[in-house]
Coordinates of C-alpha atoms in Angstrom, one line a residue:
M270 CA 0.0 0.0 0.2
V271 CA 2.8 2.6 1.1
H272 CA 4.5 1.5 -2.0
I273 CA 1.6 2.1 -4.6
F274 CA 0.8 5.2 -2.7
G275 CA 4.7 5.9 -3.1
K276 CA 4.4 5.4 -7.0
R277 CA 1.6 7.6 -7.3
I278 CA 3.5 10.7 -5.7
S279 CA 6.4 10.0 -7.5
R280 CA 4.4 10.1 -10.8
A281 CA 2.7 13.5 -9.5
L282 CA 6.1 14.7 -8.9
N283 CA 7.5 14.0 -12.2
A284 CA 4.4 15.1 -14.3
S285 CA 4.5 18.3 -12.2
L286 CA 8.3 18.6 -12.7
A287 CA 7.6 18.0 -16.3
T288 CA 5.0 20.9 -16.5
V289 CA 7.6 23.0 -14.7
V290 CA 10.5 22.1 -17.3
A291 CA 8.1 22.3 -20.1
V292 CA 7.1 26.4 -19.1
V293 CA 10.6 26.9 -18.2
S294 CA 11.8 25.6 -21.9
L295 CA 9.4 27.9 -23.4
A296 CA 9.6 30.7 -21.6
G297 CA 13.3 30.3 -21.7
A298 CA 14.1 30.8 -25.4
P299 CA 12.6 34.5 -25.5
L300 CA 14.4 35.3 -22.2
S301 CA 17.8 34.3 -23.9
V302 CA 17.0 35.7 -26.9
S303 CA 16.2 39.0 -25.1
F304 CA 19.1 38.7 -22.7
A305 CA 21.5 38.3 -25.9
Q306 CA 19.8 41.4 -27.3
A307 CA 19.8 43.6 -24.6
P308 CA 23.0 44.8 -25.7
T309 CA 22.0 45.6 -28.9
A310 CA 19.1 47.5 -28.0
S311 CA 21.4 49.9 -25.6
P312 CA 21.5 53.5 -27.1
T313 CA 24.3 53.6 -29.6
P314 CA 27.0 56.1 -28.1
T315 CA 27.5 59.7 -30.0
T316 CA 30.5 59.3 -32.3
V317 CA 32.7 62.1 -33.0
T318 CA 33.3 62.5 -36.3
A319 CA 36.5 64.7 -37.5
P320 CA 35.7 68.5 -38.7
S321 CA 35.8 68.9 -42.1
A322 CA 37.3 71.7 -44.3
T323 CA 34.4 73.7 -44.9
T324 CA 32.4 73.2 -41.4
A325 CA 33.9 74.3 -38.6
P326 CA 33.6 72.6 -35.4
P327 CA 31.3 73.6 -32.7
D328 CA 32.8 75.8 -29.7
T329 CA 32.5 73.6 -26.7
T330 CA 34.9 75.5 -24.6
A331 CA 33.7 78.4 -22.2
P332 CA 33.4 81.7 -23.6
T333 CA 36.4 83.7 -22.5
A334 CA 35.9 87.4 -20.7
A335 CA 36.4 90.0 -23.3
P336 CA 38.7 92.9 -22.2
F337 CA 36.8 95.7 -20.6
K338 CA 36.8 98.9 -23.0
A339 CA 35.3 101.9 -21.6
E340 CA 32.2 103.1 -23.7
K341 CA 32.0 106.5 -24.6
P342 CA 29.0 108.4 -23.8
A343 CA 25.8 108.0 -26.2
A344 CA 26.0 111.8 -26.6
E345 CA 29.4 111.9 -28.2
K346 CA 28.5 109.4 -30.5
A347 CA 25.5 111.1 -31.9
D348 CA 25.9 114.3 -33.6
N349 CA 24.7 117.4 -32.0
P350 CA 21.5 118.5 -33.9
Y351 CA 21.7 122.1 -32.2
G352 CA 24.1 124.9 -31.8
L353 CA 26.1 127.5 -33.9
K354 CA 25.4 125.6 -36.9
A355 CA 22.2 124.7 -36.7
L356 CA 21.8 128.5 -35.5
W357 CA 23.0 129.7 -38.8
A358 CA 21.6 127.0 -40.8
E359 CA 18.1 127.6 -39.5
G360 CA 17.8 131.3 -38.8
D361 CA 16.3 134.1 -40.9
L362 CA 17.9 137.0 -42.2
I363 CA 17.4 139.0 -39.5
A364 CA 18.9 136.5 -37.0
K365 CA 22.2 136.2 -39.4
T366 CA 22.4 139.8 -39.3
T367 CA 22.1 140.1 -35.9
L368 CA 24.8 137.3 -35.3
V369 CA 27.2 139.1 -38.0
I370 CA 26.9 142.5 -35.9
L371 CA 28.0 140.9 -33.0
V372 CA 31.0 139.2 -34.6
V373 CA 32.0 142.7 -36.1
M374 CA 31.9 143.9 -32.7
S375 CA 34.0 141.4 -31.1
I376 CA 36.5 141.9 -33.9
S377 CA 36.8 145.4 -33.4
T378 CA 37.0 145.2 -29.5
W379 CA 39.8 143.1 -29.9
Y380 CA 41.8 145.0 -32.6
I381 CA 41.4 148.0 -30.6
M382 CA 42.3 146.4 -27.3
I383 CA 45.8 145.1 -29.1
S384 CA 46.6 148.0 -31.1
K385 CA 46.0 150.6 -27.9
F386 CA 48.0 148.0 -25.7
F387 CA 51.2 148.2 -28.2
E388 CA 50.7 152.1 -28.5
L389 CA 50.5 152.8 -25.1
S390 CA 53.9 150.5 -24.3
K391 CA 55.5 152.4 -26.9
I392 CA 54.4 156.2 -25.6
G393 CA 55.9 154.7 -22.3
R394 CA 59.4 153.9 -23.5
Q395 CA 59.3 157.4 -25.3
A396 CA 58.6 159.1 -22.3
K397 CA 61.6 157.3 -20.7
A398 CA 63.8 158.1 -23.6
A399 CA 62.8 161.9 -23.6
E400 CA 63.5 162.2 -19.4
K401 CA 67.2 160.7 -20.6
T402 CA 67.8 162.6 -23.7
F403 CA 66.0 165.7 -24.0
W404 CA 66.5 167.7 -20.8
S405 CA 70.6 167.0 -21.2
A406 CA 70.7 169.1 -24.5
P407 CA 72.0 172.6 -24.5
T408 CA 69.4 173.7 -26.6
V409 CA 65.7 173.0 -27.2
A410 CA 66.2 172.5 -31.0
Q411 CA 68.9 169.6 -30.2
G412 CA 66.8 167.9 -27.8
V413 CA 64.0 167.9 -30.1
A414 CA 66.5 166.3 -32.7
T415 CA 67.1 163.4 -30.3
L416 CA 63.7 162.4 -30.0
K417 CA 62.0 159.7 -32.3
E418 CA 59.5 161.2 -35.2
Q419 CA 56.5 159.5 -34.0
S420 CA 57.1 160.5 -30.3
P421 CA 54.2 162.6 -29.2
F422 CA 57.1 164.5 -26.8
R423 CA 58.6 165.4 -30.3
F424 CA 55.7 166.8 -31.4
I425 CA 54.9 169.1 -28.4
A426 CA 58.5 170.0 -28.5
Q427 CA 58.5 171.1 -32.1
A428 CA 55.2 173.1 -31.4
G429 CA 57.1 175.1 -28.4
L430 CA 59.7 175.3 -30.5
E431 CA 57.9 176.9 -33.4
S432 CA 55.8 179.3 -31.5
T433 CA 58.9 181.2 -30.3
K434 CA 59.6 182.0 -34.2
K435 CA 56.0 182.5 -34.9
H436 CA 55.9 185.3 -32.5
E437 CA 55.3 188.2 -34.8
G438 CA 52.7 190.6 -36.7
L439 CA 49.4 190.5 -34.9
L440 CA 50.6 187.4 -32.7
A441 CA 53.1 190.0 -31.3
H442 CA 50.3 191.8 -29.2
I443 CA 50.0 188.5 -27.3
S444 CA 52.5 188.3 -24.6
F445 CA 55.2 185.9 -25.5
A446 CA 54.3 183.4 -22.3
D447 CA 50.5 183.2 -23.0
W448 CA 51.4 182.3 -26.7
T449 CA 53.9 180.0 -25.9
A450 CA 51.4 178.0 -23.6
Q451 CA 48.5 177.9 -25.9
S452 CA 50.8 176.7 -28.6
I453 CA 52.0 173.9 -26.2
Q454 CA 48.3 173.5 -25.0
R455 CA 47.3 172.5 -28.5
A456 CA 49.8 170.6 -29.3
T457 CA 49.0 168.4 -25.9
D458 CA 45.3 168.5 -26.6
S459 CA 46.1 166.9 -30.2
V460 CA 48.0 164.0 -28.7
Q461 CA 45.3 163.3 -26.3
G462 CA 42.5 163.2 -28.8
N463 CA 44.8 160.7 -31.0
M464 CA 45.0 158.7 -27.5
Q465 CA 41.4 158.7 -27.2
N466 CA 40.6 157.1 -30.6
G467 CA 38.6 153.6 -30.1
L468 CA 37.4 154.7 -26.7
A469 CA 34.0 155.5 -28.2
L470 CA 33.8 152.5 -30.2
L471 CA 34.5 150.2 -27.1
A472 CA 31.8 152.2 -24.9
T473 CA 29.6 151.7 -27.6
V474 CA 29.7 147.9 -27.7
G475 CA 30.3 147.5 -23.9
S476 CA 26.9 149.1 -23.3
T477 CA 24.8 147.9 -26.6
A478 CA 26.2 144.1 -27.3
P479 CA 24.0 142.6 -24.2
F480 CA 20.9 144.5 -25.8
V481 CA 21.5 143.2 -29.5
G482 CA 22.5 140.0 -28.0
L483 CA 19.0 139.9 -26.2
F484 CA 17.2 141.1 -29.4
G485 CA 18.4 138.1 -31.4
T486 CA 17.6 135.8 -28.5
V487 CA 13.4 137.3 -28.6
W488 CA 13.7 136.7 -32.5
G489 CA 14.9 133.2 -32.1
I490 CA 12.2 132.1 -29.6
Y491 CA 9.5 134.0 -31.2
N492 CA 10.2 132.2 -34.6
A493 CA 10.7 128.8 -32.7
L494 CA 7.3 129.2 -31.1
V495 CA 5.4 129.7 -34.6
K496 CA 7.4 126.5 -35.8
I497 CA 6.2 124.6 -32.8
G498 CA 2.4 126.1 -32.8
V499 CA 2.4 125.2 -36.7
S500 CA 3.4 121.8 -36.3
G501 CA 1.8 120.9 -33.2
Q502 CA 4.4 119.1 -31.5
A503 CA 5.5 120.4 -28.2
S504 CA 7.9 117.7 -26.9
I505 CA 11.0 118.4 -25.4
D506 CA 12.6 117.7 -28.0
K507 CA 11.0 120.0 -30.2
V508 CA 11.3 123.2 -27.7
A509 CA 14.7 122.6 -26.2
G510 CA 16.7 122.8 -29.4
P511 CA 15.4 126.4 -31.4
V512 CA 15.1 127.6 -27.8
G513 CA 18.2 127.0 -26.6
E514 CA 19.9 128.1 -29.8
S515 CA 18.4 131.3 -29.4
L516 CA 19.4 131.5 -25.9
I517 CA 22.9 131.2 -27.6
M518 CA 22.5 135.0 -28.7
T519 CA 22.5 136.3 -25.4
A520 CA 25.6 134.6 -24.4
I521 CA 27.1 135.8 -27.6
G522 CA 26.5 139.5 -26.5
L523 CA 27.9 139.3 -22.9
A524 CA 30.9 137.7 -24.5
V525 CA 31.3 140.5 -26.6
A526 CA 30.5 143.2 -24.2
V527 CA 32.6 142.0 -21.3
P528 CA 35.7 142.6 -23.2
A529 CA 35.0 145.8 -24.2
V530 CA 34.1 147.3 -21.0
L531 CA 37.2 145.9 -19.3
A532 CA 39.4 147.4 -22.4
Y533 CA 37.7 150.8 -21.6
N534 CA 38.4 150.9 -18.4
F535 CA 41.8 149.5 -18.7
I536 CA 42.6 152.1 -21.7
V537 CA 41.3 155.1 -19.9
R538 CA 43.3 154.6 -16.8
R539 CA 46.5 154.1 -18.9
N540 CA 45.9 157.1 -20.9
K541 CA 45.2 159.3 -18.0
T542 CA 48.4 158.2 -16.8
T543 CA 50.1 158.8 -19.8
M544 CA 48.8 162.2 -20.3
D545 CA 50.2 163.2 -16.8
K546 CA 53.6 162.5 -18.1
I547 CA 53.1 164.5 -21.6
R548 CA 51.2 167.7 -19.3
G549 CA 54.3 167.5 -17.3
F550 CA 56.6 167.4 -20.2
G551 CA 54.5 170.5 -21.5
S552 CA 54.9 172.5 -18.3
D553 CA 58.7 171.8 -18.2
L554 CA 59.1 172.8 -21.8
H555 CA 56.9 176.1 -21.3
S556 CA 59.2 177.2 -18.5
V557 CA 62.5 176.3 -20.7
L558 CA 61.3 178.6 -23.7
I559 CA 60.2 181.6 -21.4
G560 CA 63.6 181.5 -19.7
S561 CA 65.5 181.3 -22.8
S562 CA 63.6 183.9 -24.1
A563 CA 64.1 185.9 -21.3
A564 CA 68.3 185.0 -21.6
A565 CA 67.9 186.2 -25.2
S566 CA 66.3 189.5 -24.3
S567 CA 68.4 190.3 -21.6
A568 CA 71.8 189.4 -23.9
K569 CA 70.6 191.9 -26.6
I570 CA 70.0 194.7 -23.8

């Protein structure tokens, strides 16, 4: 009995084992194929091909920092649409005439400034020469010969010397002292008049140039506002340019007037100092001529 039961168990185990083996054998083939193909199913690695002559290789390196360069301000890159050039190009006849007048005033002022500076310096040197040579001469005529032709001191000395030779006829009714004094005074006044040349122009420029510039500003602003009103655009770029260009006229007027006023005051001061020396020279000359005339009259007697 036991033997029979053992056989049945043995058969059952064998049948189960056979079933398992069959199942395993059926499932094993795909698994083995799957396991064998698994490596081929993996993603293929990316191959790096050599760069061709026509195609540049991709830049895989990290970008290097470019050297720092100070950029210029945007205002320097863009041309300034406003200024003197635009003022002249966009201005009408009246604005251009006003600007030309200011330029002529400025040129005249600087010409007078430079010429009067050299003239006064020259007269100062001639005054020193007259003090050294004229008064040490034995006679007035010889003293005149020591002075330069363009010297105002020689002009005054010649006028006084000639007055002593022309004291005759109706002029003889005038005392010799008064006659020589009048002759020297006329020569001194003539020198003073020549030294004041240009002062009237400097005074005119100094007093009127700011108002000429202001007139150009008012006229320019008026034209600018008219153009803005016609165009209907009142943005800051439409207003700042024309109005700023008009204000340049005022700045030019002040730039012309200030040097003229300074030059006028400087020249007036130097003229006063120089004329004091010339008047002193004339007064001493008058005394010498009176003394020489008295000495000559005494010799005749």
